[in-house]
Amino acid sequence: MLDIHSNMQEHDELKIKEEPEGNRKRPRITATPPKLIVSAGPNTLSGSTGGHRRLWVKDRSTAWWDSCNHPDFPEAEFRKAFRMSRSTFDMICEQLSSVVAKEDTMLRAAIPVQQRVAVCIWRLATGEPLRLVSKKFGLGISTCHKLVLEVCSAIKTVLMPKYLQWSSAEALDNVKENFEKISGIPNVVGSMYTTHIPIIAPKISVSAYFNRRHTERNQKTSYSITVQGVVDHKGVFTDCCIGWPGSMSDDQILAKSALYQRANGGLLKDVWIAGTTGYRLTDWVLVPYTQQHLTWTQHAFNEKIHEVQRVSKEAFTRLKGRWTCLRKRTEVKLQDLPAVLGACCVLHNICEMRNEEMDSELRFELFDDEMIAPSSLIRSTSSVQARDNIAHNLLHHGLAGTSFQ
């Protein structure tokens, strides 16, 4: 028998029919036809009779998903597949139901909400290609792709306003208090970091997405888009800026973000967001000292602000650990990626807020661009004195490893 099963859908059965011995020339290969479903209706296809509509439907197995969806399916296995508990998954389905649910038609039953959401979350969690998603859930490849985009859009519309938003004034007081416990630095309301998401080379503006530093490090041509995020002390995103090309620096991305515009409008008056050396010092962005010869006070300050920065970097580590699609070049088109990446950030927040533990096997070391300091390190001269005062107070109050006698 000629084995070409690997080049066809898993459920296709191939049979070789041979002609009689005297007329034998070569095997003739035929495929088992798909099922023919005949349903009553006023319209008929060409050649049909009796007022029936004919619809060819390929027979696909849903055994894996049926098993996952069964109440007796082990909770540990469910969590491993979908990166969350069944109760969190059910909550997400319930909140998205009004947007993603479809009605049955005369030709076929609608795909249930649970299965629609599961297709999306499993795809984000594993980063597996759509052909494997299709086999797991017993749906067509194009259907799976459509479901991923529809559910990501629903997450953006329904869940993002609830689970990814700037903290209220009361909540910010709690954030400041906890960051001060971590570092001793007062009035910090967020920790900021920018990561890169690998993409296939786009057809337009390809040079803008070229990631030179990733290319040099990996010895392989790399393209990326960026995700800039601000997190609170728990590693929950309170602001995200998604989709700028990978050739842009952290500071350039920040300058184009809505957060920057809101800060200029007074949203971040008298508070700090801790950033890396990829950002410039401003009245609201607090960054480490970068000169070559640091004083003890400056060195001690850098150690403390690194404690705040670590919160955002670890949050991005968990984000990419849970949602493996963020570490692979995806089949999603460039214009659809922001919605997908935004959905990952929202799902991250839901998992963090509900204390969903992440499997230790999913943890990995976050490799991103080395932070390149902007050509001009300072946007505001008043911020220089403010940072010096913070550094002095840390040392004076014994919060930087020593104290005055």
Coordinates of C-alpha atoms in Angstrom, one line a residue:
M1 CA 0.0 0.0 0.0
L2 CA 1.2 3.5 -0.9
D3 CA 1.4 5.5 2.4
I4 CA 0.5 9.2 1.7
H5 CA -1.5 9.6 4.9
S6 CA 0.9 12.2 6.3
N7 CA 0.0 14.6 3.5
M8 CA -3.7 14.5 4.0
Q9 CA -6.2 15.2 6.8
E10 CA -6.0 12.6 9.7
H11 CA -9.5 11.4 9.2
D12 CA -9.2 10.7 5.4
E13 CA -9.1 6.9 4.6
L14 CA -7.3 6.0 1.5
K15 CA -7.9 2.7 -0.3
I16 CA -6.1 1.1 -3.2
K17 CA -8.3 -0.6 -5.7
E18 CA -6.5 -2.9 -8.2
E19 CA -7.7 -4.0 -11.6
P20 CA -7.9 -7.7 -12.6
E21 CA -4.5 -9.4 -13.1
G22 CA -4.7 -9.3 -16.9
N23 CA -5.4 -5.5 -17.1
R24 CA -3.3 -4.4 -14.2
K25 CA -1.3 -1.2 -14.9
R26 CA -0.9 0.7 -11.7
P27 CA -2.8 1.1 -8.5
R28 CA -5.7 3.6 -8.6
I29 CA -6.1 5.6 -5.4
T30 CA -9.5 6.8 -4.2
A31 CA -10.5 8.6 -1.1
T32 CA -13.5 7.8 1.1
P33 CA -16.0 10.6 0.3
P34 CA -17.3 13.0 3.0
K35 CA -20.7 12.5 4.5
L36 CA -23.7 13.8 2.6
I37 CA -26.3 15.5 4.8
V38 CA -29.7 16.0 3.4
S39 CA -32.0 18.5 5.1
A40 CA -35.4 19.7 4.2
G41 CA -35.8 23.2 2.9
P42 CA -37.4 25.3 0.2
N43 CA -34.1 25.5 -1.8
T44 CA -32.5 22.7 -3.7
L45 CA -29.1 22.3 -5.3
S46 CA -28.7 21.6 -8.9
G47 CA -29.7 18.0 -9.6
S48 CA -31.4 17.5 -6.2
T49 CA -35.0 16.3 -5.9
G50 CA -37.7 16.2 -3.4
G51 CA -37.2 19.7 -2.0
H52 CA -34.1 18.8 -0.1
R53 CA -30.9 20.7 0.3
R54 CA -27.7 18.8 0.1
L55 CA -24.6 19.7 2.1
W56 CA -21.2 18.0 2.0
V57 CA -19.7 17.8 5.5
K58 CA -16.2 16.4 6.2
D59 CA -16.3 14.0 9.1
R60 CA -14.0 15.3 11.8
S61 CA -13.3 13.9 15.3
T62 CA -14.1 16.0 18.3
A63 CA -13.0 13.3 20.8
W64 CA -10.2 15.4 22.4
W65 CA -12.4 18.4 23.0
D66 CA -15.3 16.2 24.2
S67 CA -13.0 14.7 26.7
C68 CA -11.7 18.1 27.9
N69 CA -15.3 19.4 28.2
H70 CA -16.5 16.4 30.3
P71 CA -17.0 17.2 34.0
D72 CA -14.8 14.2 34.9
F73 CA -11.8 15.5 33.0
P74 CA -8.9 15.9 35.5
E75 CA -8.5 19.5 36.7
A76 CA -4.7 19.3 36.4
E77 CA -4.9 18.3 32.8
F78 CA -7.4 21.0 32.0
R79 CA -5.1 23.6 33.6
K80 CA -2.1 22.3 31.6
A81 CA -4.1 22.6 28.3
F82 CA -5.7 26.0 28.9
R83 CA -3.4 27.7 31.5
M84 CA -6.2 28.2 33.9
S85 CA -8.7 26.3 36.1
R86 CA -12.0 25.2 34.8
S87 CA -13.8 27.7 37.0
T88 CA -11.9 30.6 35.5
F89 CA -12.5 29.3 32.0
D90 CA -16.2 29.0 32.7
M91 CA -16.3 32.6 34.0
I92 CA -14.7 33.8 30.8
C93 CA -17.2 31.9 28.7
E94 CA -20.1 33.3 30.7
Q95 CA -18.9 36.9 30.2
L96 CA -18.3 36.4 26.5
S97 CA -21.4 34.4 25.8
S98 CA -23.6 37.3 24.7
V99 CA -21.0 38.4 22.1
V100 CA -19.6 35.1 20.7
A101 CA -22.7 32.9 20.8
K102 CA -24.3 32.0 17.4
E103 CA -27.7 30.6 16.5
D104 CA -28.3 27.3 14.9
T105 CA -29.1 27.4 11.2
M106 CA -31.2 25.1 9.0
L107 CA -28.0 23.5 7.7
R108 CA -26.0 23.0 10.8
A109 CA -25.8 23.4 14.6
A110 CA -23.8 26.4 15.8
I111 CA -20.5 25.8 17.5
P112 CA -21.1 26.1 21.3
V113 CA -19.6 29.0 23.2
Q114 CA -17.4 26.8 25.3
Q115 CA -15.8 25.3 22.2
R116 CA -15.3 28.7 20.5
V117 CA -13.5 30.1 23.5
A118 CA -11.5 26.9 24.0
V119 CA -10.2 27.1 20.4
C120 CA -8.9 30.6 21.0
I121 CA -7.4 30.0 24.4
W122 CA -5.7 26.7 23.4
R123 CA -4.2 28.4 20.3
L124 CA -2.9 31.3 22.4
A125 CA -1.6 28.9 25.1
T126 CA 0.3 26.5 22.9
G127 CA 1.1 28.6 19.8
E128 CA 0.4 25.4 17.7
P129 CA -0.3 25.9 14.0
L130 CA -3.9 26.0 12.9
R131 CA -3.8 22.6 11.3
L132 CA -3.2 21.1 14.8
V133 CA -5.9 23.2 16.3
S134 CA -8.2 21.9 13.6
K135 CA -7.4 18.3 14.5
K136 CA -7.8 18.9 18.3
F137 CA -11.2 20.4 18.0
G138 CA -12.7 18.7 15.0
L139 CA -13.2 22.0 13.1
G140 CA -11.9 23.3 9.7
I141 CA -8.7 25.3 9.6
S142 CA -10.3 28.4 8.4
T143 CA -13.0 28.1 11.0
C144 CA -10.4 27.9 13.8
H145 CA -8.6 30.9 12.5
K146 CA -11.9 32.9 12.4
L147 CA -12.8 31.8 15.9
V148 CA -9.4 32.9 17.3
L149 CA -9.9 36.4 15.9
E150 CA -13.5 36.6 16.9
V151 CA -12.9 35.6 20.5
C152 CA -9.8 37.9 20.8
S153 CA -12.0 40.8 19.5
A154 CA -14.7 39.9 22.1
I155 CA -12.1 39.8 24.9
K156 CA -10.9 43.3 23.8
T157 CA -14.5 44.6 23.7
V158 CA -16.0 42.9 26.8
L159 CA -13.2 42.0 29.2
M160 CA -10.5 44.6 28.6
P161 CA -12.5 47.5 30.1
K162 CA -13.0 45.3 33.2
Y163 CA -9.6 43.7 33.7
L164 CA -7.1 46.0 32.1
Q165 CA -7.5 49.6 33.2
W166 CA -5.7 52.3 35.0
S167 CA -6.1 52.0 38.8
S168 CA -8.5 54.3 40.7
A169 CA -7.2 56.9 43.1
E170 CA -7.9 54.6 46.1
A171 CA -6.2 51.6 44.4
L172 CA -3.2 53.8 43.5
D173 CA -2.6 54.5 47.2
N174 CA -2.3 50.8 47.8
V175 CA 0.0 50.4 44.8
K176 CA 2.3 53.2 46.0
E177 CA 2.4 51.7 49.5
N178 CA 3.4 48.2 48.2
F179 CA 6.1 49.5 45.8
E180 CA 7.5 51.6 48.7
K181 CA 7.7 48.4 50.8
I182 CA 9.6 46.7 47.9
S183 CA 12.1 49.5 47.3
G184 CA 11.8 52.3 49.8
I185 CA 11.0 54.7 46.9
P186 CA 7.9 56.7 47.5
N187 CA 5.0 57.5 45.1
V188 CA 5.7 54.7 42.5
V189 CA 2.5 53.7 40.8
G190 CA 3.8 51.4 38.1
S191 CA 6.7 49.4 36.7
M192 CA 7.3 49.7 32.9
Y193 CA 8.9 47.3 30.4
T194 CA 8.9 46.7 26.7
T195 CA 9.1 43.3 25.0
H196 CA 9.3 42.1 21.4
I197 CA 7.0 39.7 19.7
P198 CA 8.5 37.8 16.7
I199 CA 6.7 38.1 13.4
I200 CA 7.1 36.9 9.8
A201 CA 8.6 39.6 7.6
P202 CA 5.8 41.9 6.5
K203 CA 5.1 42.8 2.9
I204 CA 5.3 46.5 3.5
S205 CA 7.6 48.7 5.6
V206 CA 9.8 45.7 6.2
S207 CA 12.7 47.7 7.4
A208 CA 10.7 49.3 10.2
Y209 CA 10.0 45.8 11.7
F210 CA 13.6 44.6 11.3
N211 CA 15.1 43.9 14.7
R212 CA 18.8 44.4 14.4
R213 CA 19.8 43.4 17.9
H214 CA 17.8 40.1 17.8
T215 CA 19.3 39.4 14.4
E216 CA 22.8 39.9 15.6
R217 CA 22.3 37.9 18.8
N218 CA 20.6 34.9 17.1
Q219 CA 22.5 35.0 13.8
K220 CA 19.1 34.9 12.1
T221 CA 17.1 37.6 10.4
S222 CA 14.4 38.7 12.9
Y223 CA 11.4 41.0 12.7
S224 CA 9.2 42.0 15.6
I225 CA 6.5 44.2 16.9
T226 CA 6.5 45.5 20.5
V227 CA 4.3 45.4 23.6
Q228 CA 5.0 48.1 26.2
G229 CA 3.3 47.5 29.5
V230 CA 2.9 49.1 32.9
V231 CA 2.1 46.8 35.8
D232 CA 1.2 47.3 39.5
H233 CA 3.0 45.7 42.4
K234 CA 1.2 42.3 41.7
G235 CA 2.3 42.2 38.1
V236 CA -1.2 43.1 36.7
F237 CA -1.1 45.2 33.6
T238 CA -2.7 48.7 34.1
D239 CA -1.6 50.1 30.7
C240 CA -0.5 48.5 27.4
C241 CA 0.8 50.0 24.2
I242 CA 0.8 47.3 21.5
G243 CA 2.0 47.1 17.9
W244 CA 4.8 49.5 17.2
P245 CA 7.6 48.2 14.9
G246 CA 10.5 46.4 16.5
S247 CA 13.1 48.8 15.1
M248 CA 11.8 51.5 17.5
S249 CA 13.5 52.2 20.8
D250 CA 11.6 52.0 24.1
D251 CA 11.7 55.8 24.5
Q252 CA 10.3 56.3 21.0
I253 CA 7.4 53.9 21.7
L254 CA 6.6 55.6 25.0
A255 CA 6.5 59.0 23.2
K256 CA 3.8 57.7 20.8
S257 CA 1.7 56.0 23.5
A258 CA -1.6 57.2 24.9
L259 CA 0.0 56.9 28.4
Y260 CA 2.5 59.7 27.4
Q261 CA -0.4 61.9 26.2
R262 CA -2.3 61.3 29.4
A263 CA 0.8 62.1 31.5
N264 CA 1.3 65.4 29.7
G265 CA -2.4 66.1 30.5
G266 CA -1.7 65.8 34.2
L267 CA -2.7 62.1 34.9
L268 CA 0.7 61.3 36.5
K269 CA 1.4 64.5 38.5
D270 CA 3.5 63.9 41.6
V271 CA 3.9 60.2 41.0
W272 CA 6.5 57.9 39.3
I273 CA 6.6 55.0 36.9
A274 CA 9.8 53.1 37.1
G275 CA 11.4 52.5 33.8
T276 CA 14.6 50.9 32.4
T277 CA 17.6 52.7 31.0
G278 CA 15.8 52.5 27.6
Y279 CA 13.7 55.5 28.8
R280 CA 14.6 59.1 29.5
L281 CA 14.2 60.7 32.9
T282 CA 11.1 62.8 33.1
D283 CA 8.8 64.4 35.7
W284 CA 7.0 61.0 35.9
V285 CA 9.4 58.4 34.5
L286 CA 12.1 57.4 37.1
V287 CA 15.1 55.6 35.6
P288 CA 18.5 54.4 36.9
Y289 CA 21.7 56.5 36.8
T290 CA 23.7 55.5 33.7
Q291 CA 27.0 57.5 33.9
Q292 CA 30.2 55.5 34.2
H293 CA 31.4 56.5 37.6
L294 CA 28.5 56.2 40.2
T295 CA 28.7 57.5 43.7
W296 CA 27.7 55.1 46.5
T297 CA 24.3 57.0 46.8
Q298 CA 23.6 56.6 43.0
H299 CA 24.7 52.9 43.0
A300 CA 22.4 52.2 46.0
F301 CA 19.5 54.0 44.3
N302 CA 20.0 51.8 41.2
E303 CA 19.8 48.7 43.3
K304 CA 16.5 49.8 44.7
I305 CA 14.9 50.9 41.5
H306 CA 15.9 47.5 40.0
E307 CA 13.7 45.9 42.6
V308 CA 10.7 47.8 41.1
Q309 CA 11.8 47.1 37.5
R310 CA 11.9 43.4 38.3
V311 CA 8.2 43.3 38.9
S312 CA 7.4 44.3 35.3
K313 CA 10.0 42.0 33.8
E314 CA 8.7 39.0 35.8
A315 CA 5.1 39.9 34.7
F316 CA 6.2 39.8 31.1
T317 CA 8.0 36.5 31.8
R318 CA 4.7 35.0 33.1
L319 CA 2.8 36.5 30.1
K320 CA 5.1 34.8 27.6
G321 CA 5.3 31.7 29.7
R322 CA 1.5 31.2 29.8
W323 CA 0.8 32.3 26.2
T324 CA 3.4 30.5 24.1
C325 CA 2.1 32.1 20.9
L326 CA 4.0 35.2 21.9
R327 CA 7.3 33.4 21.5
K328 CA 6.6 32.1 18.0
R329 CA 6.2 33.7 14.7
T330 CA 2.5 33.4 14.2
E331 CA 0.2 32.9 11.2
V332 CA -1.9 35.9 12.2
K333 CA -1.7 38.8 9.9
L334 CA 0.1 41.9 11.1
Q335 CA -3.1 44.0 11.2
D336 CA -4.8 41.4 13.4
L337 CA -1.9 41.0 15.9
P338 CA -2.7 43.9 18.2
A339 CA -6.1 42.3 19.1
V340 CA -4.5 38.9 19.7
L341 CA -1.7 40.4 21.9
G342 CA -4.2 42.5 23.8
A343 CA -6.3 39.4 24.5
C344 CA -3.2 37.7 25.9
C345 CA -2.6 40.7 28.3
V346 CA -6.2 40.6 29.4
L347 CA -6.1 36.8 30.0
H348 CA -2.8 37.3 31.9
N349 CA -4.6 39.8 34.2
I350 CA -7.5 37.5 34.8
C351 CA -5.1 34.6 35.8
E352 CA -3.1 36.9 38.1
M353 CA -6.2 38.4 39.7
R354 CA -7.6 34.9 40.3
N355 CA -4.3 33.6 41.7
E356 CA -4.0 31.0 38.9
E357 CA -0.7 29.2 39.5
M358 CA 1.6 28.8 36.5
D359 CA 3.2 25.4 35.9
S360 CA 6.9 25.5 36.6
E361 CA 7.5 23.8 33.2
L362 CA 6.2 27.0 31.5
R363 CA 8.8 29.3 33.1
F364 CA 11.6 30.5 30.9
E365 CA 14.2 33.2 30.8
L366 CA 13.0 36.4 29.1
F367 CA 15.4 37.5 26.4
D368 CA 14.8 40.9 24.9
D369 CA 16.9 43.7 23.5
E370 CA 19.6 45.1 25.6
M371 CA 18.4 48.4 26.8
I372 CA 19.9 51.2 24.7
A373 CA 20.0 54.5 26.4
P374 CA 18.5 57.4 24.4
S375 CA 20.9 60.0 23.0
S376 CA 19.4 62.6 25.4
L377 CA 19.0 61.0 28.8
I378 CA 16.9 63.8 30.4
R379 CA 13.6 65.4 29.4
S380 CA 13.2 67.5 32.5
T381 CA 15.8 69.3 34.5
S382 CA 13.6 69.4 37.6
S383 CA 13.5 65.6 37.5
V384 CA 17.2 65.4 38.0
Q385 CA 17.0 67.1 41.4
A386 CA 14.0 65.0 42.3
R387 CA 15.9 61.8 41.6
D388 CA 18.9 63.0 43.6
N389 CA 16.6 63.8 46.5
I390 CA 15.1 60.3 46.4
A391 CA 18.6 58.7 46.3
H392 CA 19.8 60.8 49.2
N393 CA 16.8 60.0 51.3
L394 CA 17.2 56.3 50.7
L395 CA 20.7 56.4 52.0
H396 CA 19.9 58.8 54.9
H397 CA 17.0 56.7 56.2
G398 CA 19.0 53.5 56.0
L399 CA 17.0 52.1 53.1
A400 CA 19.9 51.7 50.7
G401 CA 22.1 49.3 52.7
T402 CA 23.7 51.8 55.1
S403 CA 22.9 54.9 57.1
F404 CA 24.6 58.0 58.4
Q405 CA 26.0 57.7 62.0

